[in-house]
């Protein structure tokens, strides 16, 4: 980050922001999966997983990215520490 | 020897397909190639204007398809470059006036008489696009370094793959080296990184292109201009020559005065 960026309080340059946004949108375009569909899929995944494990509600993240020409779907599902009551919305 | 059919397309509108077609056609004709440029943007004819041939049109591609004119009658000759001919689009009809099979037939009919047949595609992914690529041996995708243009280019690349076309090559148009330097614009490398197709050339953003279009003389006729040289280089690459990319960086004040920096 340059001096001016620091002075103006800019964190990331506009070129990198553009490139990151582009990559995300292209992964979705290429796989034919819209953000709405992702949300729907996320809800269903939570439903299935929480039948077996206590997950931390509100901290589940489903995302897509690209690695070596391969599109991948990443599900980040934090689980409750053992002993925590099922359905509680705080980590203990 | 039979000619090569090359379609210039983009997905997004206004990124420079027509400018590219006109300039590559002109640059190839200057290299003694026999060139036909074909305006496939039916209803929104523009290639004639960029080439300065708008007053010489008698027939258009729809007249040929519907049998009112022979192909040879419809081709407009360019007085400045005897080897450059234009097949104009119809202005009063729409894209459905021609279908992909008919377009491919026209390309086939032109093939024996020319070295290059360049097809200027309309924007979009509908019939006009399918018309434009139907006869193509190879496709050039034009994009600008902007999110929406690159996204649309990616879509087009997918559609070309689905249509079993050879992998297209890329022209990045309207690069502003000073903005890239300030990290305010996607660089050519960024665009290549996401689109992952071979680079054919880079055209700088250049006011001279607008001035050249004003009087219907493509900038490729003048090596004085960076953009003109960039088009000439792409033409030579199409002929199989290996030509290094131009250094598009503008020289700063001190560099220009004292000649250092390069
Ligand atoms: N490298 C450049 N520098 C400056 N201006 C440019 C450049 N390339 C194209 N232009 C200008 O951008 C405008 C759009 O270009 P052009 O008509 O070639 O785009 P197009 O892709 O054919 O558009 P359409 O999708 O409507 O057919 C024109 O005014 C043209 O002069
Ligand atoms: Mg056009």
mmCIF file of C-alpha atoms and ligand atoms in Angstrom:
data_model
loop_
_atom_site.group_PDB
_atom_site.id
_atom_site.type_symbol
_atom_site.label_atom_id
_atom_site.label_comp_id
_atom_site.label_asym_id
_atom_site.label_seq_id
_atom_site.Cartn_x
_atom_site.Cartn_y
_atom_site.Cartn_z
ATOM 1 C CA UNK A 1 0.000 0.000 0.000
ATOM 2 C CA UNK A 2 1.373 3.381 -0.986
ATOM 3 C CA UNK A 3 1.644 6.557 1.040
ATOM 4 C CA UNK A 4 -1.347 8.163 -0.643
ATOM 5 C CA UNK A 5 -3.487 5.113 -0.049
ATOM 6 C CA UNK A 6 -2.526 5.255 3.579
ATOM 7 C CA UNK A 7 -3.260 8.972 3.736
ATOM 8 C CA UNK A 8 -6.627 8.574 2.031
ATOM 9 C CA UNK A 9 -7.464 5.587 4.145
ATOM 10 C CA UNK A 10 -7.709 3.279 1.141
ATOM 11 C CA UNK A 11 -7.239 -0.332 2.010
ATOM 12 C CA UNK A 12 -7.230 -2.174 -1.294
ATOM 13 C CA UNK A 13 -6.613 -0.720 -4.748
ATOM 14 C CA UNK A 14 -9.472 -0.589 -7.197
ATOM 15 C CA UNK A 15 -7.768 -2.909 -9.666
ATOM 16 C CA UNK A 16 -7.557 -5.723 -7.070
ATOM 17 C CA UNK A 17 -11.142 -5.183 -5.977
ATOM 18 C CA UNK A 18 -12.215 -5.455 -9.625
ATOM 19 C CA UNK A 19 -10.207 -8.606 -10.177
ATOM 20 C CA UNK A 20 -11.527 -10.302 -7.048
ATOM 21 C CA UNK A 21 -15.128 -9.463 -7.891
ATOM 22 C CA UNK A 22 -14.585 -10.648 -11.445
ATOM 23 C CA UNK A 23 -13.217 -13.994 -10.307
ATOM 24 C CA UNK A 24 -16.173 -14.623 -8.017
ATOM 25 C CA UNK A 25 -18.759 -13.707 -10.621
ATOM 26 C CA UNK A 26 -17.078 -15.840 -13.291
ATOM 27 C CA UNK A 27 -16.990 -18.907 -11.070
ATOM 28 C CA UNK A 28 -20.744 -18.548 -10.554
ATOM 29 C CA UNK A 29 -21.406 -17.831 -14.251
ATOM 30 C CA UNK A 30 -19.387 -20.820 -15.390
ATOM 31 C CA UNK A 31 -21.046 -23.202 -12.975
ATOM 32 C CA UNK A 32 -24.461 -21.735 -13.729
ATOM 33 C CA UNK A 33 -25.160 -21.131 -10.041
ATOM 34 C CA UNK A 34 -26.679 -17.813 -9.023
ATOM 35 C CA UNK A 35 -26.261 -16.236 -5.578
ATOM 36 C CA UNK A 36 -29.959 -17.053 -4.849
ATOM 37 C CA UNK A 37 -29.339 -20.704 -5.632
ATOM 38 C CA UNK A 38 -26.300 -20.625 -3.346
ATOM 39 C CA UNK A 39 -28.404 -19.313 -0.472
ATOM 40 C CA UNK A 40 -31.004 -21.984 -1.043
ATOM 41 C CA UNK A 41 -28.330 -24.658 -1.158
ATOM 42 C CA UNK A 42 -26.775 -23.263 2.018
ATOM 43 C CA UNK A 43 -30.092 -23.477 3.880
ATOM 44 C CA UNK A 44 -30.581 -27.069 2.812
ATOM 45 C CA UNK A 45 -27.047 -28.058 3.738
ATOM 46 C CA UNK A 46 -27.516 -26.559 7.217
ATOM 47 C CA UNK A 47 -30.716 -28.483 7.596
ATOM 48 C CA UNK A 48 -29.090 -31.807 6.711
ATOM 49 C CA UNK A 49 -25.908 -31.291 8.688
ATOM 50 C CA UNK A 50 -27.674 -30.112 11.830
ATOM 51 C CA UNK A 51 -29.626 -33.347 11.942
ATOM 52 C CA UNK A 52 -26.325 -34.976 12.914
ATOM 53 C CA UNK A 53 -24.117 -32.274 14.364
ATOM 54 C CA UNK A 54 -24.714 -29.115 16.331
ATOM 55 C CA UNK A 55 -23.627 -26.384 14.029
ATOM 56 C CA UNK A 56 -23.050 -22.751 14.934
ATOM 57 C CA UNK A 57 -26.001 -20.961 13.390
ATOM 58 C CA UNK A 58 -25.260 -17.845 11.418
ATOM 59 C CA UNK A 59 -21.626 -18.745 10.882
ATOM 60 C CA UNK A 60 -22.000 -21.106 7.995
ATOM 61 C CA UNK A 61 -20.417 -20.041 4.760
ATOM 62 C CA UNK A 62 -20.829 -21.535 1.346
ATOM 63 C CA UNK A 63 -18.612 -20.163 -1.384
ATOM 64 C CA UNK A 64 -17.187 -21.037 -4.740
ATOM 65 C CA UNK A 65 -13.716 -20.446 -5.998
ATOM 66 C CA UNK A 66 -11.323 -21.570 -8.637
ATOM 67 C CA UNK A 67 -8.129 -23.496 -8.160
ATOM 68 C CA UNK A 68 -6.006 -24.669 -11.047
ATOM 69 C CA UNK A 69 -8.809 -24.357 -13.611
ATOM 70 C CA UNK A 70 -11.063 -26.389 -11.316
ATOM 71 C CA UNK A 71 -14.159 -24.831 -9.788
ATOM 72 C CA UNK A 72 -14.674 -25.865 -6.204
ATOM 73 C CA UNK A 73 -17.514 -25.485 -3.749
ATOM 74 C CA UNK A 74 -16.396 -24.709 -0.227
ATOM 75 C CA UNK A 75 -18.644 -25.186 2.781
ATOM 76 C CA UNK A 76 -17.370 -23.750 6.028
ATOM 77 C CA UNK A 77 -19.484 -25.141 8.849
ATOM 78 C CA UNK A 78 -18.310 -24.352 12.385
ATOM 79 C CA UNK A 79 -19.633 -26.879 14.876
ATOM 80 C CA UNK A 80 -20.585 -26.359 18.507
ATOM 81 C CA UNK A 81 -18.160 -27.442 21.101
ATOM 82 C CA UNK A 82 -19.220 -30.705 22.751
ATOM 83 C CA UNK A 83 -21.567 -30.239 25.627
ATOM 84 C CA UNK A 84 -23.148 -27.147 24.260
ATOM 85 C CA UNK A 85 -26.859 -27.490 24.143
ATOM 86 C CA UNK A 86 -28.280 -28.207 20.744
ATOM 87 C CA UNK A 87 -30.057 -25.177 19.381
ATOM 88 C CA UNK A 88 -28.228 -22.646 21.520
ATOM 89 C CA UNK A 89 -27.032 -19.750 19.456
ATOM 90 C CA UNK A 90 -23.780 -19.023 21.291
ATOM 91 C CA UNK A 91 -20.530 -20.840 21.456
ATOM 92 C CA UNK A 92 -19.763 -21.770 25.047
ATOM 93 C CA UNK B 1 -5.376 -20.967 -51.887
ATOM 94 C CA UNK B 2 -8.597 -20.361 -50.040
ATOM 95 C CA UNK B 3 -9.181 -17.564 -47.571
ATOM 96 C CA UNK B 4 -9.615 -17.616 -43.839
ATOM 97 C CA UNK B 5 -12.894 -16.519 -42.245
ATOM 98 C CA UNK B 6 -12.319 -14.628 -38.986
ATOM 99 C CA UNK B 7 -15.203 -13.351 -36.849
ATOM 100 C CA UNK B 8 -14.743 -10.436 -34.454
ATOM 101 C CA UNK B 9 -17.153 -10.627 -31.521
ATOM 102 C CA UNK B 10 -17.480 -9.544 -27.869
ATOM 103 C CA UNK B 11 -20.775 -10.144 -26.107
ATOM 104 C CA UNK B 12 -20.947 -6.648 -24.659
ATOM 105 C CA UNK B 13 -21.766 -3.781 -27.001
ATOM 106 C CA UNK B 14 -19.556 -0.833 -27.783
ATOM 107 C CA UNK B 15 -16.224 -2.403 -26.861
ATOM 108 C CA UNK B 16 -14.688 -1.925 -30.311
ATOM 109 C CA UNK B 17 -15.669 -4.802 -32.635
ATOM 110 C CA UNK B 18 -16.417 -2.583 -35.611
ATOM 111 C CA UNK B 19 -13.326 -0.440 -35.041
ATOM 112 C CA UNK B 20 -11.222 -3.602 -34.818
ATOM 113 C CA UNK B 21 -12.727 -5.116 -37.975
ATOM 114 C CA UNK B 22 -12.208 -1.926 -39.981
ATOM 115 C CA UNK B 23 -8.645 -1.467 -38.800
ATOM 116 C CA UNK B 24 -7.556 -5.078 -39.220
ATOM 117 C CA UNK B 25 -9.148 -5.158 -42.683
ATOM 118 C CA UNK B 26 -7.284 -2.006 -43.643
ATOM 119 C CA UNK B 27 -3.994 -3.162 -42.130
ATOM 120 C CA UNK B 28 -4.214 -6.524 -43.916
ATOM 121 C CA UNK B 29 -5.005 -4.793 -47.231
ATOM 122 C CA UNK B 30 -1.930 -2.595 -46.693
ATOM 123 C CA UNK B 31 0.055 -5.820 -46.413
ATOM 124 C CA UNK B 32 -1.202 -6.748 -49.919
ATOM 125 C CA UNK B 33 -3.805 -9.193 -48.712
ATOM 126 C CA UNK B 34 -7.133 -9.512 -50.498
ATOM 127 C CA UNK B 35 -9.691 -8.714 -47.796
ATOM 128 C CA UNK B 36 -13.478 -8.793 -47.589
ATOM 129 C CA UNK B 37 -15.044 -7.239 -44.490
ATOM 130 C CA UNK B 38 -18.574 -8.328 -43.768
ATOM 131 C CA UNK B 39 -20.951 -6.336 -41.584
ATOM 132 C CA UNK B 40 -23.116 -8.878 -39.762
ATOM 133 C CA UNK B 41 -24.803 -6.253 -37.583
ATOM 134 C CA UNK B 42 -28.032 -6.181 -39.560
ATOM 135 C CA UNK B 43 -30.249 -3.238 -38.649
ATOM 136 C CA UNK B 44 -27.366 -1.321 -37.064
ATOM 137 C CA UNK B 45 -24.987 -0.895 -39.970
ATOM 138 C CA UNK B 46 -21.769 0.878 -38.996
ATOM 139 C CA UNK B 47 -18.740 -0.728 -40.594
ATOM 140 C CA UNK B 48 -19.319 1.340 -43.759
ATOM 141 C CA UNK B 49 -19.055 4.566 -41.747
ATOM 142 C CA UNK B 50 -15.861 3.607 -39.962
ATOM 143 C CA UNK B 51 -14.326 2.734 -43.339
ATOM 144 C CA UNK B 52 -15.664 5.879 -45.015
ATOM 145 C CA UNK B 53 -17.638 3.893 -47.596
ATOM 146 C CA UNK B 54 -21.201 4.859 -46.636
ATOM 147 C CA UNK B 55 -21.894 6.792 -49.847
ATOM 148 C CA UNK B 56 -20.927 3.968 -52.135
ATOM 149 C CA UNK B 57 -23.398 1.317 -50.990
ATOM 150 C CA UNK B 58 -25.898 0.077 -53.550
ATOM 151 C CA UNK B 59 -26.841 -3.387 -52.291
ATOM 152 C CA UNK B 60 -26.452 -5.118 -48.934
ATOM 153 C CA UNK B 61 -26.206 -8.623 -47.523
ATOM 154 C CA UNK B 62 -29.986 -9.061 -47.310
ATOM 155 C CA UNK B 63 -30.301 -8.153 -51.019
ATOM 156 C CA UNK B 64 -27.832 -10.959 -51.714
ATOM 157 C CA UNK B 65 -29.616 -13.474 -49.497
ATOM 158 C CA UNK B 66 -33.001 -12.623 -51.013
ATOM 159 C CA UNK B 67 -31.702 -12.774 -54.569
ATOM 160 C CA UNK B 68 -32.003 -9.104 -55.570
ATOM 161 C CA UNK B 69 -28.266 -8.771 -56.124
ATOM 162 C CA UNK B 70 -25.338 -11.031 -56.839
ATOM 163 C CA UNK B 71 -22.618 -11.162 -54.214
ATOM 164 C CA UNK B 72 -20.103 -9.451 -56.500
ATOM 165 C CA UNK B 73 -22.531 -6.578 -57.129
ATOM 166 C CA UNK B 74 -23.047 -5.939 -53.437
ATOM 167 C CA UNK B 75 -19.352 -5.755 -52.556
ATOM 168 C CA UNK B 76 -18.208 -2.155 -52.178
ATOM 169 C CA UNK B 77 -14.674 -1.445 -53.329
ATOM 170 C CA UNK B 78 -12.388 0.878 -51.421
ATOM 171 C CA UNK B 79 -10.640 3.328 -53.783
ATOM 172 C CA UNK B 80 -7.706 3.766 -51.396
ATOM 173 C CA UNK B 81 -7.126 0.035 -51.089
ATOM 174 C CA UNK B 82 -8.197 -1.835 -54.213
ATOM 175 C CA UNK B 83 -7.883 -5.138 -52.346
ATOM 176 C CA UNK B 84 -10.327 -4.181 -49.569
ATOM 177 C CA UNK B 85 -14.019 -4.882 -50.171
ATOM 178 C CA UNK B 86 -17.035 -4.383 -47.908
ATOM 179 C CA UNK B 87 -20.252 -6.370 -47.823
ATOM 180 C CA UNK B 88 -22.607 -3.971 -46.014
ATOM 181 C CA UNK B 89 -25.354 -4.931 -43.577
ATOM 182 C CA UNK B 90 -28.947 -3.930 -44.309
ATOM 183 C CA UNK B 91 -30.029 -0.919 -42.295
ATOM 184 C CA UNK B 92 -33.790 -1.295 -42.543
ATOM 185 C CA UNK B 93 -34.116 -4.973 -41.637
ATOM 186 C CA UNK B 94 -33.363 -6.972 -38.508
ATOM 187 C CA UNK B 95 -31.217 -9.930 -37.547
ATOM 188 C CA UNK B 96 -33.808 -12.513 -38.544
ATOM 189 C CA UNK B 97 -33.507 -11.466 -42.206
ATOM 190 C CA UNK B 98 -30.460 -13.741 -42.456
ATOM 191 C CA UNK B 99 -29.891 -17.135 -40.868
ATOM 192 C CA UNK B 100 -26.640 -18.858 -39.880
ATOM 193 C CA UNK B 101 -26.709 -21.228 -42.860
ATOM 194 C CA UNK B 102 -27.030 -18.349 -45.325
ATOM 195 C CA UNK B 103 -24.228 -16.471 -43.635
ATOM 196 C CA UNK B 104 -21.963 -19.509 -43.829
ATOM 197 C CA UNK B 105 -22.809 -19.840 -47.531
ATOM 198 C CA UNK B 106 -21.772 -16.243 -48.146
ATOM 199 C CA UNK B 107 -18.471 -16.841 -46.360
ATOM 200 C CA UNK B 108 -17.888 -19.953 -48.461
ATOM 201 C CA UNK B 109 -18.606 -18.026 -51.660
ATOM 202 C CA UNK B 110 -16.083 -15.339 -50.682
ATOM 203 C CA UNK B 111 -13.387 -17.763 -49.603
ATOM 204 C CA UNK B 112 -11.843 -18.559 -53.014
ATOM 205 C CA UNK B 113 -11.500 -14.895 -53.938
ATOM 206 C CA UNK B 114 -9.968 -13.466 -50.769
ATOM 207 C CA UNK B 115 -7.139 -14.161 -48.357
ATOM 208 C CA UNK B 116 -9.130 -12.928 -45.369
ATOM 209 C CA UNK B 117 -12.850 -12.586 -44.757
ATOM 210 C CA UNK B 118 -13.447 -10.571 -41.567
ATOM 211 C CA UNK B 119 -16.940 -10.721 -40.059
ATOM 212 C CA UNK B 120 -18.038 -7.889 -37.731
ATOM 213 C CA UNK B 121 -20.435 -9.443 -35.215
ATOM 214 C CA UNK B 122 -23.247 -7.574 -33.485
ATOM 215 C CA UNK B 123 -23.270 -7.390 -29.692
ATOM 216 C CA UNK B 124 -25.250 -9.975 -27.765
ATOM 217 C CA UNK B 125 -25.592 -13.735 -27.739
ATOM 218 C CA UNK B 126 -28.671 -14.097 -29.918
ATOM 219 C CA UNK B 127 -29.181 -14.874 -33.581
ATOM 220 C CA UNK B 128 -26.933 -12.064 -34.831
ATOM 221 C CA UNK B 129 -24.019 -13.589 -32.942
ATOM 222 C CA UNK B 130 -24.815 -17.075 -34.245
ATOM 223 C CA UNK B 131 -25.038 -15.696 -37.785
ATOM 224 C CA UNK B 132 -21.662 -14.045 -37.398
ATOM 225 C CA UNK B 133 -19.800 -17.123 -36.150
ATOM 226 C CA UNK B 134 -21.463 -19.699 -38.411
ATOM 227 C CA UNK B 135 -18.839 -19.516 -41.157
ATOM 228 C CA UNK B 136 -15.833 -18.723 -38.979
ATOM 229 C CA UNK B 137 -12.576 -20.662 -39.055
ATOM 230 C CA UNK B 138 -11.371 -18.660 -36.107
ATOM 231 C CA UNK B 139 -12.831 -16.108 -33.746
ATOM 232 C CA UNK B 140 -11.353 -13.010 -32.155
ATOM 233 C CA UNK B 141 -12.951 -11.886 -28.883
ATOM 234 C CA UNK B 142 -12.635 -8.166 -28.157
ATOM 235 C CA UNK B 143 -12.927 -6.880 -24.613
ATOM 236 C CA UNK B 144 -12.091 -3.766 -22.640
ATOM 237 C CA UNK B 145 -10.491 -3.990 -19.195
ATOM 238 C CA UNK B 146 -13.824 -3.538 -17.434
ATOM 239 C CA UNK B 147 -15.750 -6.010 -15.300
ATOM 240 C CA UNK B 148 -18.876 -6.225 -17.423
ATOM 241 C CA UNK B 149 -16.991 -6.517 -20.712
ATOM 242 C CA UNK B 150 -14.739 -9.277 -19.380
ATOM 243 C CA UNK B 151 -17.684 -11.118 -17.886
ATOM 244 C CA UNK B 152 -19.518 -11.019 -21.223
ATOM 245 C CA UNK B 153 -16.355 -12.120 -23.028
ATOM 246 C CA UNK B 154 -16.217 -15.137 -20.724
ATOM 247 C CA UNK B 155 -19.790 -15.996 -21.631
ATOM 248 C CA UNK B 156 -18.956 -15.745 -25.343
ATOM 249 C CA UNK B 157 -15.920 -17.994 -24.897
ATOM 250 C CA UNK B 158 -18.208 -20.599 -23.314
ATOM 251 C CA UNK B 159 -20.710 -20.319 -26.181
ATOM 252 C CA UNK B 160 -17.934 -20.708 -28.764
ATOM 253 C CA UNK B 161 -16.777 -23.848 -27.012
ATOM 254 C CA UNK B 162 -20.343 -25.166 -27.042
ATOM 255 C CA UNK B 163 -20.514 -24.399 -30.781
ATOM 256 C CA UNK B 164 -17.354 -26.502 -31.320
ATOM 257 C CA UNK B 165 -15.331 -23.546 -32.541
ATOM 258 C CA UNK B 166 -11.575 -23.504 -32.246
ATOM 259 C CA UNK B 167 -10.375 -21.688 -29.110
ATOM 260 C CA UNK B 168 -10.684 -17.944 -29.790
ATOM 261 C CA UNK B 169 -7.938 -15.402 -29.304
ATOM 262 C CA UNK B 170 -8.231 -12.141 -27.413
ATOM 263 C CA UNK B 171 -7.813 -8.445 -28.175
ATOM 264 C CA UNK B 172 -7.834 -6.165 -25.135
ATOM 265 C CA UNK B 173 -9.019 -2.749 -26.326
ATOM 266 C CA UNK B 174 -8.919 0.680 -24.695
ATOM 267 C CA UNK B 175 -6.146 0.002 -22.206
ATOM 268 C CA UNK B 176 -5.088 3.123 -20.322
ATOM 269 C CA UNK B 177 -1.533 2.420 -19.181
ATOM 270 C CA UNK B 178 -1.551 5.336 -16.750
ATOM 271 C CA UNK B 179 -4.639 3.969 -14.977
ATOM 272 C CA UNK B 180 -3.164 0.480 -14.844
ATOM 273 C CA UNK B 181 -0.008 1.959 -13.368
ATOM 274 C CA UNK B 182 -2.075 3.632 -10.650
ATOM 275 C CA UNK B 183 -3.778 0.282 -9.947
ATOM 276 C CA UNK B 184 -7.083 1.729 -11.095
ATOM 277 C CA UNK B 185 -7.731 -0.515 -14.072
ATOM 278 C CA UNK B 186 -7.506 -4.244 -14.737
ATOM 279 C CA UNK B 187 -4.265 -4.972 -16.553
ATOM 280 C CA UNK B 188 -3.912 -7.112 -19.664
ATOM 281 C CA UNK B 189 -2.412 -9.822 -17.436
ATOM 282 C CA UNK B 190 -5.445 -9.700 -15.113
ATOM 283 C CA UNK B 191 -7.802 -10.151 -18.056
ATOM 284 C CA UNK B 192 -5.733 -12.999 -19.496
ATOM 285 C CA UNK B 193 -5.541 -14.612 -16.096
ATOM 286 C CA UNK B 194 -9.312 -14.936 -15.792
ATOM 287 C CA UNK B 195 -10.249 -15.562 -19.431
ATOM 288 C CA UNK B 196 -7.417 -18.023 -20.096
ATOM 289 C CA UNK B 197 -7.289 -17.729 -23.898
ATOM 290 C CA UNK B 198 -4.286 -16.681 -26.042
ATOM 291 C CA UNK B 199 -3.637 -12.960 -26.461
ATOM 292 C CA UNK B 200 -3.628 -11.643 -30.026
ATOM 293 C CA UNK B 201 -3.014 -7.991 -29.245
ATOM 294 C CA UNK B 202 -3.571 -4.916 -27.119
ATOM 295 C CA UNK B 203 -4.968 -1.589 -28.360
ATOM 296 C CA UNK B 204 -4.487 1.512 -26.226
ATOM 297 C CA UNK B 205 -7.313 3.910 -25.562
ATOM 298 C CA UNK B 206 -6.554 6.590 -28.132
ATOM 299 C CA UNK B 207 -8.440 9.774 -29.054
ATOM 300 C CA UNK B 208 -6.989 9.410 -32.521
ATOM 301 C CA UNK B 209 -9.339 6.471 -33.113
ATOM 302 C CA UNK B 210 -12.300 8.819 -32.714
ATOM 303 C CA UNK B 211 -10.706 11.424 -34.970
ATOM 304 C CA UNK B 212 -9.939 8.764 -37.578
ATOM 305 C CA UNK B 213 -13.528 7.526 -37.429
ATOM 306 C CA UNK B 214 -14.780 11.095 -37.924
ATOM 307 C CA UNK B 215 -13.367 11.176 -41.423
ATOM 308 C CA UNK B 216 -13.649 7.512 -42.283
ATOM 309 C CA UNK B 217 -9.937 6.756 -42.502
ATOM 310 C CA UNK B 218 -9.021 3.949 -40.090
ATOM 311 C CA UNK B 219 -6.129 4.806 -37.773
ATOM 312 C CA UNK B 220 -4.292 1.687 -38.988
ATOM 313 C CA UNK B 221 -3.294 3.650 -42.099
ATOM 314 C CA UNK B 222 -1.001 5.788 -39.961
ATOM 315 C CA UNK B 223 1.991 4.333 -38.119
ATOM 316 C CA UNK B 224 2.474 7.700 -36.439
ATOM 317 C CA UNK B 225 -0.095 6.634 -33.858
ATOM 318 C CA UNK B 226 0.406 3.955 -31.252
ATOM 319 C CA UNK B 227 -3.056 2.520 -31.897
ATOM 320 C CA UNK B 228 -2.338 2.449 -35.642
ATOM 321 C CA UNK B 229 0.844 0.491 -35.040
ATOM 322 C CA UNK B 230 -0.965 -1.836 -32.636
ATOM 323 C CA UNK B 231 -3.481 -2.760 -35.370
ATOM 324 C CA UNK B 232 -0.708 -3.201 -37.937
ATOM 325 C CA UNK B 233 1.050 -5.569 -35.552
ATOM 326 C CA UNK B 234 -2.078 -7.657 -35.061
ATOM 327 C CA UNK B 235 -2.469 -7.903 -38.850
ATOM 328 C CA UNK B 236 1.076 -9.231 -39.099
ATOM 329 C CA UNK B 237 0.363 -11.750 -36.349
ATOM 330 C CA UNK B 238 -2.649 -12.952 -38.353
ATOM 331 C CA UNK B 239 -0.209 -13.585 -41.199
ATOM 332 C CA UNK B 240 1.796 -15.817 -38.886
ATOM 333 C CA UNK B 241 4.577 -13.396 -38.029
ATOM 334 C CA UNK B 242 5.810 -13.205 -34.462
ATOM 335 C CA UNK B 243 5.538 -9.577 -33.438
ATOM 336 C CA UNK B 244 6.272 -8.519 -29.853
ATOM 337 C CA UNK B 245 3.666 -6.485 -27.971
ATOM 338 C CA UNK B 246 4.049 -2.712 -28.151
ATOM 339 C CA UNK B 247 5.182 -0.821 -25.102
ATOM 340 C CA UNK B 248 2.083 1.270 -24.459
ATOM 341 C CA UNK B 249 3.427 3.289 -21.573
ATOM 342 C CA UNK B 250 3.210 6.979 -22.206
ATOM 343 C CA UNK B 251 6.453 8.777 -21.698
ATOM 344 C CA UNK B 252 6.377 11.311 -18.931
ATOM 345 C CA UNK B 253 7.421 14.915 -19.372
ATOM 346 C CA UNK B 254 11.035 14.393 -18.341
ATOM 347 C CA UNK B 255 11.363 11.238 -20.356
ATOM 348 C CA UNK B 256 10.177 13.057 -23.446
ATOM 349 C CA UNK B 257 12.428 16.058 -22.914
ATOM 350 C CA UNK B 258 15.574 14.203 -21.978
ATOM 351 C CA UNK B 259 14.914 10.949 -23.759
ATOM 352 C CA UNK B 260 15.642 8.716 -20.804
ATOM 353 C CA UNK B 261 13.464 6.195 -19.133
ATOM 354 C CA UNK B 262 13.508 3.732 -22.000
HETATM 355 N N1 LIG C 1 -9.032 2.001 -28.535
HETATM 356 C C1 LIG C 1 -9.980 2.964 -28.566
HETATM 357 N N2 LIG C 1 -9.711 4.212 -28.130
HETATM 358 C C2 LIG C 1 -10.664 5.169 -28.161
HETATM 359 N N3 LIG C 1 -11.902 4.998 -28.615
HETATM 360 C C3 LIG C 1 -12.242 3.767 -29.067
HETATM 361 C C4 LIG C 1 -11.308 2.689 -29.074
HETATM 362 N N4 LIG C 1 -11.936 1.597 -29.565
HETATM 363 C C5 LIG C 1 -13.187 1.972 -29.866
HETATM 364 N N5 LIG C 1 -13.392 3.273 -29.580
HETATM 365 C C6 LIG C 1 -14.652 4.040 -29.729
HETATM 366 O O1 LIG C 1 -15.652 3.363 -29.017
HETATM 367 C C7 LIG C 1 -16.896 3.434 -29.698
HETATM 368 C C8 LIG C 1 -17.463 2.050 -29.936
HETATM 369 O O2 LIG C 1 -16.627 1.355 -30.837
HETATM 370 P P1 LIG C 1 -17.215 0.328 -31.902
HETATM 371 O O3 LIG C 1 -18.347 0.903 -32.648
HETATM 372 O O4 LIG C 1 -16.075 -0.204 -32.683
HETATM 373 O O5 LIG C 1 -17.754 -0.790 -30.912
HETATM 374 P P2 LIG C 1 -18.642 -2.075 -31.268
HETATM 375 O O6 LIG C 1 -18.184 -3.146 -30.364
HETATM 376 O O7 LIG C 1 -18.609 -2.348 -32.713
HETATM 377 O O8 LIG C 1 -20.094 -1.556 -30.845
HETATM 378 P P3 LIG C 1 -21.495 -2.306 -31.136
HETATM 379 O O9 LIG C 1 -21.607 -3.376 -30.103
HETATM 380 O O10 LIG C 1 -22.512 -1.235 -30.969
HETATM 381 O O11 LIG C 1 -21.430 -2.859 -32.526
HETATM 382 C C9 LIG C 1 -16.628 4.198 -30.971
HETATM 383 O O12 LIG C 1 -16.991 5.534 -30.774
HETATM 384 C C10 LIG C 1 -15.128 4.075 -31.156
HETATM 385 O O13 LIG C 1 -14.585 5.159 -31.853
HETATM 386 MG MG1 LIG C 2 -20.253 -2.622 -34.090
#
